[in-house]
Amino acid sequence: MAVHVKILTETVANKIAAGEVVERPASVVKELVENSIDAGASDIRIDISAGGRRMIRVSDNGHGMSREDALLSLERHATSKISADTDLDTIDTLGFRGEALPSIASVSRLRLKSRLAGTIEGTEIAVEGGTVRSVTACGMPAGTELTVEQLFYNTPARLKFMRSSETEASHTGELIVRLAISRPEIGFGYYNDGKEILKVTAGDLQQRLKKVAARDIPLFSFYGETAAATVNGYFAPPTAARSTAAGMYTYINNRFIRDKVVQHAIMQAFRAVLEKGRYPLLALFIKVNPGDVDVNVHPTKHEVRFRQQAQVHDTIQGVLEDVLRESPWLENRQNIARPIASSEPLPLKSRHQAGVQQALDRFMSKPSPELQRINEPDASYSRPEQKTVPVEISATTGYFSSLQIICQFRAAYIICQADDRLVIIDQHAAFERVRFEQLKKGFLSGGVESQRLLIPVTLELSFTEAETARRYRDVWTPIGFDLDEFGGLTWRINAVPRIVALKDYEGLFRDILTELQQHGSSASFELVRDELLARVACHSVVRGSHILELVEMRELLKQMDSTDFAAQCPHGRPVSFEITLKELEKTFNRS
Ligand code: ADP
Ligand code: MG
């Protein structure tokens, strides 16, 4: 049978393009809202009905379009945003492919209304399945309004894949949240069947996040820059972590992205404070030269390619680690937990607190013999075996040292107080974190100790593995590996990091290779190293119950203040737990 090559008609080509760009109502909203943002709108309203299956409308107060431009915008590859391929290197708009409007128009009934600011009348264009049905004049405020009805009415296969109205509406909601975070200076309104779902007015990033993603959750800012990238944003404390990555809002040059390299860098930094399987809540903005990132990898532009992948990765990780190391969420509380030694009176909010204050005053004016002993560092005193000792007066600063030790509970928990909070510390977790950070410091300052293998191990690598091993030749020695290229794809391991000498170093070697391939920076060694160190730390410190002297408890708290990532044990479990007076009163039905 003879086969002939034909050029596809415009309509078919648009439908094919729609297959890539328009997956569901949320993708239509994405394209339309991005156009509104690119048009300089300061206010964008999104209406949908039946989850967008029946109708989607996006209206903006942007610069609008003339009648000619409005007609042209529906043609394939019609865009006002670039004109030459070199412009691709300096893109600062969200769109540039000129595909969205014709694609959407080809799979729906679309009405475009637009009025250029400064002109008297607007234009209304009706399109059905990609064919223009009418062009009329209309009255409207300056700006643009696009209405998409009966999405996929002419593509039954796609129609079948649409989910319930609720599911589609929530996809759209999540999409709007992502866009709203990227432009706090723009007001957004989102309505489903006339009901307000989200309404935000112009503000700054922190306000916007509080409104759409982190209600009632404290946020901490970060900022840092290297030659490769500038990174800034906000993150929530580890207690606000999620079980999915949905709370990780990441942007490259203000465009929302889901990128493996970026995600990896974030997780590397948060590894120290999060348990396995937990993901941080954060908004992270990366700025790079437009020429240093390719956003044209996929039509939806969620994937990107960095020119300096490894540097961008390390910038993100470094900036986040710097701020996480300080555990600012503890510092935050420290402002509230003032040492009682201060002469300032405590704010008295209730009768109960007044009682607490009186009790404290009693201790402060007439220290008991026991308390005097506590304040003499060298004095020896009885073990506080689960019995209450007077609160300790402390002049030291830092969250942990400012706590007043009350007693030890079941030889496993240290019970303290800070202002109007009861603080319970898991002593094993605390010891573990202190020891772990000490081990790591020693490890880092001495470099990685290497150990010769009695019998060198030969390995068969794949082409890419061998290529990677060769390309990153410089990384192996500092981390304790000694390798030989044996010929072909055969490699020999002569020495390995001592810390993994009895472990599965071959697995470690291959993991590092994979990491290098994927992320251009070796993370798995750190990961494995940290895991081993955490295990060593765990076994080298007080396990289970163990009665501690008051000095020992105090010393532990002091060390915690000079320890990085002090709020969590090396496995990411929290070290301390607080109960406020209010919560306590509630338990006793007193409030
Ligand atoms: P792209 O955004 O990639 O340029 P689109 O198909 O999404 O392609 O839009 C085509 C053109 O229509 C845009 O380049 C822009 O000039 C114009 N346009 C689309 N939506 C709007 C809007 N809301 N306000 C003003 N102009 C718009
Ligand atoms: Mg567009």
Coordinates of C-alpha atoms and ligand atoms in Angstrom, one line a residue:
M1 CA 0.0 0.0 0.0
A2 CA 1.4 3.4 -0.9
V3 CA 2.0 5.8 2.0
H4 CA 2.0 9.5 1.4
V5 CA 3.3 12.3 3.6
K6 CA 0.9 15.1 4.2
I7 CA 1.0 18.4 6.2
L8 CA -1.5 18.3 9.0
T9 CA -4.3 20.9 9.0
E10 CA -4.0 23.8 11.4
T11 CA -7.0 22.4 13.4
V12 CA -5.4 19.0 13.8
A13 CA -2.1 20.5 14.8
N14 CA -3.7 22.6 17.4
K15 CA -5.5 19.6 18.9
I16 CA -2.3 17.7 19.1
A17 CA -0.6 20.7 20.8
A18 CA -3.6 20.9 23.2
G19 CA -2.9 17.3 24.1
E20 CA 0.4 18.5 25.6
V21 CA -0.7 21.7 27.2
V22 CA -4.3 21.2 28.2
E23 CA -4.7 18.2 30.4
R24 CA -7.5 19.3 32.7
P25 CA -9.4 22.5 33.8
A26 CA -6.4 23.5 36.0
S27 CA -4.1 23.6 33.0
V28 CA -6.5 26.0 31.2
V29 CA -6.6 28.2 34.3
K30 CA -2.8 28.1 34.5
E31 CA -2.3 29.3 30.9
L32 CA -5.0 32.0 31.2
V33 CA -3.8 33.3 34.5
E34 CA -0.2 33.3 33.3
N35 CA -1.3 35.4 30.3
S36 CA -3.0 37.8 32.7
I37 CA 0.2 38.1 34.8
D38 CA 2.2 38.7 31.6
A39 CA -0.3 41.4 30.7
G40 CA 0.7 43.3 33.8
A41 CA -2.6 42.8 35.6
S42 CA -2.8 43.8 39.3
D43 CA -6.1 42.0 39.9
I44 CA -7.1 38.6 38.5
R45 CA -10.4 36.9 39.0
I46 CA -11.0 33.2 38.3
D47 CA -14.5 31.7 38.1
I48 CA -15.3 28.1 37.4
S49 CA -18.4 26.1 37.4
A50 CA -18.8 22.4 37.9
G51 CA -15.1 22.3 38.8
G52 CA -14.3 23.9 35.4
R53 CA -16.0 21.1 33.4
R54 CA -18.8 23.4 32.5
M55 CA -17.1 26.8 32.5
I56 CA -13.8 28.5 33.3
R57 CA -13.5 32.3 33.2
V58 CA -10.4 34.4 33.9
S59 CA -10.7 38.2 33.9
D60 CA -7.9 40.7 34.4
N61 CA -7.2 44.4 34.4
G62 CA -4.0 44.0 32.4
H63 CA -3.1 46.0 29.2
G64 CA -5.7 44.3 27.0
M65 CA -5.6 43.7 23.3
S66 CA -6.7 45.6 20.2
R67 CA -9.1 43.8 17.8
E68 CA -6.2 42.8 15.5
D69 CA -4.1 41.4 18.3
A70 CA -7.1 39.6 19.8
L71 CA -7.7 37.9 16.5
L72 CA -4.1 37.1 16.0
S73 CA -3.6 35.7 19.5
L74 CA -5.8 32.8 18.5
E75 CA -3.5 31.8 15.7
R76 CA -0.8 29.2 16.4
H77 CA 2.6 30.5 17.2
A78 CA 1.2 34.0 17.7
T79 CA 2.9 35.7 20.6
S80 CA 3.8 39.3 21.6
K81 CA 6.5 38.0 24.0
I82 CA 9.4 37.0 21.8
S83 CA 10.3 37.6 18.2
A84 CA 13.6 36.0 17.6
D85 CA 15.2 32.8 18.9
T86 CA 17.8 34.8 20.8
D87 CA 15.0 36.2 22.9
L88 CA 14.7 32.7 24.4
D89 CA 17.8 33.5 26.4
T90 CA 16.3 36.6 28.1
I91 CA 12.7 35.5 28.7
D92 CA 11.1 37.2 31.6
T93 CA 7.5 36.4 30.8
L94 CA 5.7 33.2 31.7
G95 CA 4.5 32.5 28.2
F96 CA 6.4 32.6 24.9
R97 CA 5.3 29.7 22.8
G98 CA 2.1 31.3 21.4
E99 CA 0.3 27.9 21.7
A100 CA -2.0 28.2 24.7
L101 CA -4.9 30.2 23.3
P102 CA -5.2 28.3 20.0
S103 CA -4.8 25.0 21.8
I104 CA -7.5 25.8 24.3
A105 CA -9.8 27.2 21.6
S106 CA -9.4 24.0 19.6
V107 CA -10.9 21.8 22.3
S108 CA -13.6 24.0 23.7
R109 CA -16.1 26.8 23.1
L110 CA -14.2 30.0 23.8
R111 CA -15.1 33.6 24.2
L112 CA -12.4 36.2 24.2
K113 CA -13.3 39.8 25.3
S114 CA -10.6 42.4 25.5
R115 CA -10.3 46.2 25.6
L116 CA -7.1 48.0 25.2
A117 CA -6.8 50.8 27.9
G118 CA -7.5 54.2 26.2
T119 CA -9.8 52.9 23.5
I120 CA -13.6 53.3 23.6
E121 CA -14.8 49.8 22.8
G122 CA -13.8 46.3 23.4
T123 CA -13.8 43.3 21.1
E124 CA -15.7 40.0 21.6
I125 CA -14.7 37.0 19.6
A126 CA -16.5 33.7 19.8
V127 CA -14.6 30.5 18.8
E128 CA -15.9 27.0 18.5
G129 CA -13.5 24.0 18.3
G130 CA -10.9 26.4 16.9
T131 CA -13.1 28.1 14.3
V132 CA -14.0 31.8 14.7
R133 CA -17.8 32.2 14.7
S134 CA -18.2 35.9 15.3
V135 CA -16.4 39.1 16.0
T136 CA -18.4 42.0 17.6
A137 CA -17.8 45.2 19.5
C138 CA -18.6 45.2 23.2
G139 CA -18.5 47.4 26.2
M140 CA -16.2 46.4 29.1
P141 CA -13.6 47.7 31.5
A142 CA -10.0 47.8 30.2
G143 CA -8.5 44.4 30.4
T144 CA -9.2 40.9 29.1
E145 CA -11.8 38.3 29.9
L146 CA -11.5 34.7 28.6
T147 CA -14.4 32.3 29.0
V148 CA -13.9 28.6 28.2
E149 CA -17.0 26.4 28.1
Q150 CA -17.5 22.7 27.6
L151 CA -13.8 21.8 27.7
F152 CA -13.0 18.7 25.6
Y153 CA -16.5 18.6 24.1
N154 CA -14.9 17.5 20.8
T155 CA -12.2 15.2 22.2
P156 CA -14.1 12.4 23.9
A157 CA -11.0 10.5 24.9
R158 CA -9.8 13.5 27.1
L159 CA -13.3 14.1 28.4
K160 CA -13.3 10.6 29.9
F161 CA -10.2 11.4 31.9
M162 CA -11.8 14.3 33.8
R163 CA -12.4 13.6 37.4
S164 CA -15.2 14.8 39.7
S165 CA -16.0 18.5 39.9
E166 CA -14.5 18.5 43.4
T167 CA -11.2 16.9 42.3
E168 CA -10.9 19.3 39.3
A169 CA -11.7 22.3 41.5
S170 CA -9.1 21.3 44.1
H171 CA -6.4 20.9 41.3
T172 CA -7.3 24.4 40.2
G173 CA -7.2 25.7 43.7
E174 CA -3.7 24.2 44.3
L175 CA -2.6 25.8 41.0
I176 CA -3.9 29.2 42.0
V177 CA -2.1 28.9 45.3
R178 CA 1.2 28.3 43.4
L179 CA 0.6 31.3 41.2
A180 CA -0.5 33.5 44.1
I181 CA 2.7 32.8 46.0
S182 CA 4.8 33.7 43.0
R183 CA 3.1 37.2 42.8
P184 CA 2.2 38.6 46.2
E185 CA 1.8 42.0 44.5
I186 CA -1.2 40.8 42.5
G187 CA -4.7 40.4 44.0
F188 CA -6.4 37.0 43.2
G189 CA -10.0 35.9 43.6
Y190 CA -11.1 32.3 43.0
Y191 CA -14.8 31.3 42.8
N192 CA -16.4 27.9 42.2
D193 CA -20.1 28.0 41.3
G194 CA -20.2 31.6 42.6
K195 CA -18.7 30.6 46.0
E196 CA -15.6 32.4 47.1
I197 CA -12.8 29.9 47.6
L198 CA -9.8 32.2 47.9
K199 CA -9.5 35.9 48.0
V200 CA -6.2 37.7 48.5
T201 CA -5.2 41.3 48.1
A202 CA -1.8 42.7 47.2
G203 CA 0.8 42.3 49.9
D204 CA 4.2 41.0 50.6
L205 CA 5.4 37.4 50.4
Q206 CA 5.1 36.6 54.1
Q207 CA 1.5 37.9 54.2
R208 CA 0.7 36.0 51.1
L209 CA 2.1 32.7 52.4
K210 CA 0.2 33.1 55.7
K211 CA -2.9 33.6 53.7
V212 CA -2.7 30.7 51.2
A213 CA -0.3 28.1 52.6
A214 CA 0.8 28.6 56.2
R215 CA -2.2 29.8 58.2
D216 CA -1.2 30.1 61.9
I217 CA 2.3 28.7 61.2
P218 CA 5.4 30.7 62.1
L219 CA 7.6 31.4 59.1
F220 CA 11.4 32.0 59.0
S221 CA 13.1 33.8 56.1
F222 CA 16.3 32.9 54.4
Y223 CA 18.5 34.6 51.8
G224 CA 21.8 33.9 50.2
E225 CA 23.6 34.3 46.9
T226 CA 26.5 32.8 45.0
A227 CA 27.8 33.5 41.5
A228 CA 25.4 30.8 40.3
A229 CA 22.1 31.9 41.9
T230 CA 20.3 34.0 44.4
V231 CA 18.0 32.1 46.8
N232 CA 15.4 33.5 49.1
G233 CA 12.1 32.6 50.8
Y234 CA 10.4 31.4 53.9
F235 CA 10.2 28.0 55.7
A236 CA 8.0 26.7 58.5
P237 CA 9.5 24.8 61.5
P238 CA 9.9 21.0 61.3
T239 CA 6.7 20.5 63.3
A240 CA 4.8 21.8 60.3
A241 CA 6.4 19.2 58.0
R242 CA 4.1 17.2 55.6
S243 CA 4.0 13.6 54.4
T244 CA 4.1 14.7 50.8
A245 CA 6.2 17.3 48.8
A246 CA 3.0 19.3 48.2
G247 CA 4.1 22.0 50.6
M248 CA 7.3 22.7 48.8
Y249 CA 6.7 25.7 46.6
T250 CA 9.7 26.2 44.4
Y251 CA 10.2 28.9 41.8
I252 CA 12.8 29.7 39.3
N253 CA 12.7 33.3 38.2
N254 CA 9.2 33.5 39.6
R255 CA 8.0 30.5 37.6
F256 CA 6.7 27.6 39.6
I257 CA 8.8 24.4 39.0
R258 CA 8.9 20.8 40.1
D259 CA 12.5 20.0 39.7
K260 CA 14.5 17.0 40.9
V261 CA 17.8 18.9 41.5
V262 CA 16.0 21.6 43.5
Q263 CA 14.0 19.2 45.5
H264 CA 17.1 17.1 46.2
A265 CA 19.0 20.2 47.5
I266 CA 16.2 21.1 49.8
M267 CA 15.8 17.6 51.2
Q268 CA 19.6 17.4 51.8
A269 CA 19.4 20.6 53.9
F270 CA 16.3 19.5 55.8
R271 CA 17.6 16.0 56.4
A272 CA 19.1 17.1 59.7
V273 CA 15.8 18.3 61.1
L274 CA 13.2 16.0 59.5
E275 CA 12.3 12.4 60.0
K276 CA 12.4 10.1 56.9
G277 CA 9.4 10.5 54.7
R278 CA 8.6 14.1 55.9
Y279 CA 8.8 17.1 53.6
P280 CA 9.2 20.7 54.6
L281 CA 6.7 23.4 54.1
L282 CA 8.5 26.2 52.4
A283 CA 8.5 28.7 49.5
L284 CA 11.9 29.0 47.8
F285 CA 12.7 31.4 45.0
I286 CA 15.7 30.9 42.9
K287 CA 17.0 33.7 40.6
V288 CA 19.5 33.0 37.9
N289 CA 20.3 34.7 34.7
P290 CA 17.6 33.9 32.2
G291 CA 20.3 32.6 29.9
D292 CA 21.5 30.1 32.5
V293 CA 18.3 28.2 32.7
D294 CA 16.3 26.5 30.0
V295 CA 12.5 26.5 30.7
N296 CA 11.7 25.3 27.3
V297 CA 12.1 21.6 28.2
H298 CA 8.4 20.8 28.3
P299 CA 5.3 22.7 27.1
T300 CA 4.0 23.0 30.7
K301 CA 7.4 24.4 31.7
H302 CA 7.4 22.6 35.1
E303 CA 10.8 21.1 34.3
V304 CA 13.8 23.1 33.8
R305 CA 17.5 22.6 33.0
F306 CA 20.2 24.6 34.7
R307 CA 23.4 25.4 33.0
Q308 CA 25.3 25.3 36.3
Q309 CA 23.3 22.5 37.9
A310 CA 25.7 21.5 40.6
Q311 CA 26.4 25.1 41.7
V312 CA 22.7 25.9 41.9
H313 CA 22.1 22.7 43.9
D314 CA 24.8 23.6 46.4
T315 CA 23.7 27.2 46.7
I316 CA 20.2 26.1 47.7
Q317 CA 21.5 23.5 50.1
G318 CA 24.1 25.9 51.6
V319 CA 21.6 28.7 52.2
L320 CA 19.1 26.5 53.8
E321 CA 21.6 24.7 56.0
D322 CA 23.0 28.0 57.2
V323 CA 19.6 29.0 58.6
L324 CA 18.5 25.6 59.8
R325 CA 21.7 25.1 61.7
E326 CA 20.5 27.9 64.0
S327 CA 17.1 26.3 64.6
P328 CA 15.5 29.8 64.6
W329 CA 12.2 28.3 65.7
L330 CA 13.8 27.7 69.1
E331 CA 15.2 31.2 69.3
N332 CA 11.8 32.5 68.6
R333 CA 10.5 30.9 71.8
Q334 CA 13.5 32.0 73.7
N335 CA 12.2 35.5 73.6
I336 CA 9.2 34.4 75.5
A337 CA 11.2 32.1 77.9
R338 CA 13.0 34.8 79.8
P339 CA 15.2 33.7 82.6
I340 CA 13.5 34.2 85.9
A341 CA 16.7 35.8 87.3
S342 CA 15.7 39.0 85.5
S343 CA 14.2 41.6 87.7
E344 CA 11.4 42.4 85.3
P345 CA 8.1 41.2 86.6
L346 CA 6.4 38.4 84.6
P347 CA 3.3 39.5 82.8
L348 CA 0.4 38.3 84.9
K349 CA -2.5 37.2 82.8
S350 CA -4.5 35.1 85.2
R351 CA -5.1 34.2 88.8
H352 CA -3.2 30.9 88.3
Q353 CA -0.2 32.7 86.8
A354 CA -0.2 35.0 89.8
G355 CA 0.0 31.9 92.0
V356 CA 3.0 30.7 90.0
Q357 CA 4.6 34.0 90.3
Q358 CA 4.2 34.0 94.1
A359 CA 5.7 30.6 94.4
L360 CA 8.6 31.8 92.3
D361 CA 9.0 34.9 94.4
R362 CA 9.2 32.7 97.5
F363 CA 12.1 30.8 96.0
M364 CA 13.9 33.8 94.8
S365 CA 13.9 35.8 98.0
K366 CA 14.7 32.9 100.3
P367 CA 16.8 30.4 98.5
S368 CA 16.5 27.0 100.2
P369 CA 19.8 25.3 101.2
E370 CA 19.3 22.9 98.3
L371 CA 19.0 25.7 95.8
Q372 CA 22.2 27.3 97.1
R373 CA 24.0 24.1 96.5
I374 CA 22.6 23.9 93.0
N375 CA 24.2 27.3 92.3
E376 CA 27.6 26.2 93.4
P377 CA 29.0 24.3 90.5
D378 CA 31.3 22.0 92.4
A379 CA 28.9 21.1 95.2
S380 CA 27.7 17.6 95.3
Y381 CA 24.1 17.0 96.0
S382 CA 21.6 14.2 96.2
R383 CA 20.2 12.7 93.0
P384 CA 17.0 14.3 92.0
E385 CA 15.4 10.9 91.5
Q386 CA 12.0 11.9 90.3
K387 CA 11.5 14.2 93.1
T388 CA 11.0 17.9 92.7
V389 CA 13.9 20.2 93.2
P390 CA 13.5 24.0 93.4
V391 CA 13.7 25.8 90.1
E392 CA 17.2 26.7 89.1
I393 CA 18.2 30.3 88.7
S394 CA 20.1 30.6 85.5
A395 CA 21.8 33.6 83.9
T396 CA 23.0 31.8 80.9
T397 CA 21.5 32.6 77.5
G398 CA 20.4 30.2 74.8
Y399 CA 17.1 28.4 74.7
F400 CA 18.2 25.2 76.4
S401 CA 20.4 26.8 79.1
S402 CA 17.7 29.3 79.9
L403 CA 15.3 26.5 80.9
Q404 CA 14.9 25.8 84.6
I405 CA 15.3 22.2 85.4
I406 CA 12.6 20.9 87.7
C407 CA 13.4 17.2 87.9
Q408 CA 14.1 14.1 85.9
F409 CA 11.2 11.8 85.1
R410 CA 11.6 8.0 84.9
A411 CA 15.3 8.6 84.5
A412 CA 14.6 9.3 80.8
Y413 CA 13.1 12.8 80.6
I414 CA 14.2 16.1 81.9
I415 CA 11.3 18.2 83.1
C416 CA 11.9 22.0 82.9
Q417 CA 10.0 25.2 82.9
A418 CA 10.3 28.3 80.9
D419 CA 8.1 31.2 81.8
D420 CA 4.6 29.8 81.4
R421 CA 5.6 26.6 79.6
L422 CA 6.4 23.1 80.8
V423 CA 9.3 21.7 78.7
I424 CA 10.0 18.0 78.5
I425 CA 13.3 16.9 77.1
D426 CA 14.0 13.5 75.7
Q427 CA 17.5 13.1 77.2
H428 CA 18.5 10.2 74.9
A429 CA 17.6 12.3 71.8
A430 CA 19.4 15.3 73.2
F431 CA 22.6 13.3 74.0
E432 CA 22.4 11.7 70.5
R433 CA 22.3 15.0 68.8
V434 CA 25.2 16.4 70.8
R435 CA 27.4 13.3 70.2
F436 CA 26.5 13.2 66.5
E437 CA 27.5 16.8 65.9
Q438 CA 30.8 16.2 67.8
L439 CA 31.5 13.1 65.7
K440 CA 30.8 15.0 62.5
K441 CA 33.0 17.9 63.5
G442 CA 35.9 15.6 64.2
F443 CA 35.2 13.7 61.0
L444 CA 35.2 16.9 58.9
S445 CA 38.3 18.5 60.4
G446 CA 40.4 15.3 60.1
G447 CA 39.2 14.5 56.6
V448 CA 38.0 11.1 55.8
E449 CA 40.3 8.4 57.1
S450 CA 40.9 5.8 54.5
Q451 CA 41.5 2.1 55.0
R452 CA 43.3 -0.3 52.5
L453 CA 41.4 -3.4 51.6
L454 CA 43.3 -6.6 52.2
I455 CA 42.0 -7.9 48.9
P456 CA 41.1 -5.1 46.4
V457 CA 37.7 -5.5 44.9
T458 CA 37.1 -5.4 41.2
L459 CA 33.9 -4.0 39.8
E460 CA 32.2 -4.0 36.4
L461 CA 30.7 -0.6 35.7
S462 CA 28.2 0.4 33.0
F463 CA 29.4 2.9 30.3
T464 CA 27.8 5.9 32.1
E465 CA 29.1 4.8 35.5
A466 CA 32.6 4.4 34.2
E467 CA 32.3 7.8 32.5
T468 CA 31.1 9.4 35.7
A469 CA 33.8 7.7 37.8
R470 CA 36.4 9.2 35.4
R471 CA 34.9 12.6 35.2
Y472 CA 34.7 13.0 38.9
R473 CA 38.1 11.5 39.5
D474 CA 38.9 14.3 42.0
V475 CA 36.1 13.5 44.5
W476 CA 37.2 10.0 45.4
T477 CA 40.4 10.6 47.3
P478 CA 39.1 13.2 49.7
I479 CA 36.3 11.0 50.8
G480 CA 38.6 8.1 51.4
F481 CA 38.3 6.0 48.2
D482 CA 41.3 4.8 46.2
L483 CA 40.4 3.6 42.7
D484 CA 42.2 2.2 39.7
E485 CA 40.9 2.0 36.2
F486 CA 41.7 -1.6 35.4
G487 CA 40.9 -1.5 31.7
G488 CA 37.7 -1.3 29.8
L489 CA 34.8 -1.1 32.2
T490 CA 36.6 -2.9 35.0
W491 CA 37.5 -0.8 38.0
R492 CA 39.4 -1.7 41.2
I493 CA 38.7 -0.4 44.7
N494 CA 42.0 -0.4 46.7
A495 CA 40.9 1.6 49.8
V496 CA 37.6 2.8 51.2
P497 CA 36.6 5.3 53.9
R498 CA 37.4 3.6 57.3
I499 CA 34.0 4.4 58.6
V500 CA 32.4 2.1 56.0
A501 CA 35.2 -0.4 55.9
L502 CA 33.1 -3.2 57.3
K503 CA 30.0 -2.1 55.6
D504 CA 28.6 -2.3 52.1
Y505 CA 31.2 0.0 50.5
E506 CA 30.5 -1.3 47.1
G507 CA 26.9 -0.2 47.4
L508 CA 28.1 3.1 48.7
F509 CA 30.4 3.5 45.7
R510 CA 27.6 2.9 43.2
D511 CA 25.2 5.2 45.1
I512 CA 27.7 8.0 44.9
L513 CA 28.1 7.3 41.2
T514 CA 24.4 7.6 40.7
E515 CA 24.2 10.8 42.8
L516 CA 27.0 12.3 40.8
Q517 CA 25.2 11.4 37.6
Q518 CA 21.9 12.8 38.7
H519 CA 22.9 15.8 40.8
G520 CA 26.4 16.7 39.9
S521 CA 27.3 16.7 43.5
S522 CA 27.9 13.8 45.8
A523 CA 25.2 13.5 48.4
S524 CA 25.1 9.9 49.2
F525 CA 28.4 9.8 50.9
E526 CA 27.2 12.5 53.2
L527 CA 24.0 10.7 53.6
V528 CA 25.7 7.4 54.4
R529 CA 28.3 9.1 56.5
D530 CA 25.6 10.8 58.5
E531 CA 23.6 7.7 58.9
L532 CA 26.6 5.8 60.2
L533 CA 27.6 8.6 62.5
A534 CA 24.0 8.8 63.8
R535 CA 24.2 5.1 64.5
V536 CA 27.5 5.4 66.3
A537 CA 26.1 8.4 68.3
C538 CA 23.0 6.5 69.2
H539 CA 25.0 3.6 70.6
S540 CA 27.6 5.7 72.3
V541 CA 25.2 7.7 74.5
V542 CA 22.9 7.0 77.4
R543 CA 20.3 4.6 76.3
G544 CA 16.9 4.0 77.9
S545 CA 16.7 5.2 81.5
H546 CA 19.6 6.5 83.3
I547 CA 19.6 8.7 86.4
L548 CA 21.4 12.0 85.8
E549 CA 22.9 14.4 88.3
L550 CA 21.6 17.9 88.1
V551 CA 25.0 19.1 86.9
E552 CA 24.8 16.5 84.1
M553 CA 21.4 17.7 83.1
R554 CA 22.6 21.3 83.1
E555 CA 25.7 20.4 81.2
L556 CA 23.6 18.6 78.6
L557 CA 21.4 21.6 78.1
K558 CA 24.4 23.9 77.9
Q559 CA 25.9 21.7 75.2
M560 CA 22.6 21.7 73.3
D561 CA 22.9 25.5 72.9
S562 CA 26.2 25.2 71.1
T563 CA 25.0 22.3 69.0
D564 CA 23.7 22.7 65.4
F565 CA 20.3 21.5 64.6
A566 CA 19.7 21.1 68.3
A567 CA 15.9 20.8 68.1
Q568 CA 16.0 17.3 66.6
C569 CA 17.9 14.1 67.2
P570 CA 20.0 12.9 64.2
H571 CA 17.1 10.8 63.1
G572 CA 14.9 13.9 62.9
R573 CA 12.9 13.1 66.1
P574 CA 12.1 16.1 68.2
V575 CA 14.3 16.6 71.3
S576 CA 11.8 18.7 73.4
F577 CA 8.1 19.0 73.9
E578 CA 6.2 21.9 75.5
I579 CA 3.0 22.3 77.3
T580 CA 1.8 25.8 77.9
L581 CA 0.0 26.9 81.1
K582 CA -3.0 27.6 79.0
E583 CA -3.1 24.0 77.6
L584 CA -2.6 22.7 81.1
E585 CA -5.5 24.8 82.4
K586 CA -7.7 23.6 79.6
T587 CA -6.9 20.0 80.6
F588 CA -8.1 20.8 84.2
N589 CA -11.2 22.6 82.9
R590 CA -9.9 25.8 84.5
S591 CA -10.1 28.1 81.5
Ligands
ADP1 P1 2.0 33.1 24.8 O1 1.5 33.4 26.2 O2 3.0 32.0 24.8 O3 2.5 34.3 24.1 P2 -0.7 32.5 24.3 O4 -1.4 31.7 23.3 O5 -1.0 32.2 25.7 O6 0.8 32.5 24.0 O7 -1.2 34.0 24.1 C1 -1.0 34.6 22.8 C2 -0.9 36.1 22.9 O8 -2.1 36.7 23.3 C3 0.1 36.6 24.0 O9 1.4 36.7 23.5 C4 -0.5 38.0 24.3 O10 0.0 39.0 23.5 C5 -2.0 37.8 24.0 N1 -2.7 37.6 25.3 C6 -3.2 36.5 25.8 N2 -3.9 36.6 26.9 C7 -3.8 37.9 27.2 C8 -4.3 38.8 28.3 N3 -5.0 38.3 29.3 N4 -4.1 40.1 28.2 C9 -3.4 40.6 27.2 N5 -2.9 39.9 26.2 C10 -3.1 38.6 26.2
MG2 MG 0.4 32.1 27.4

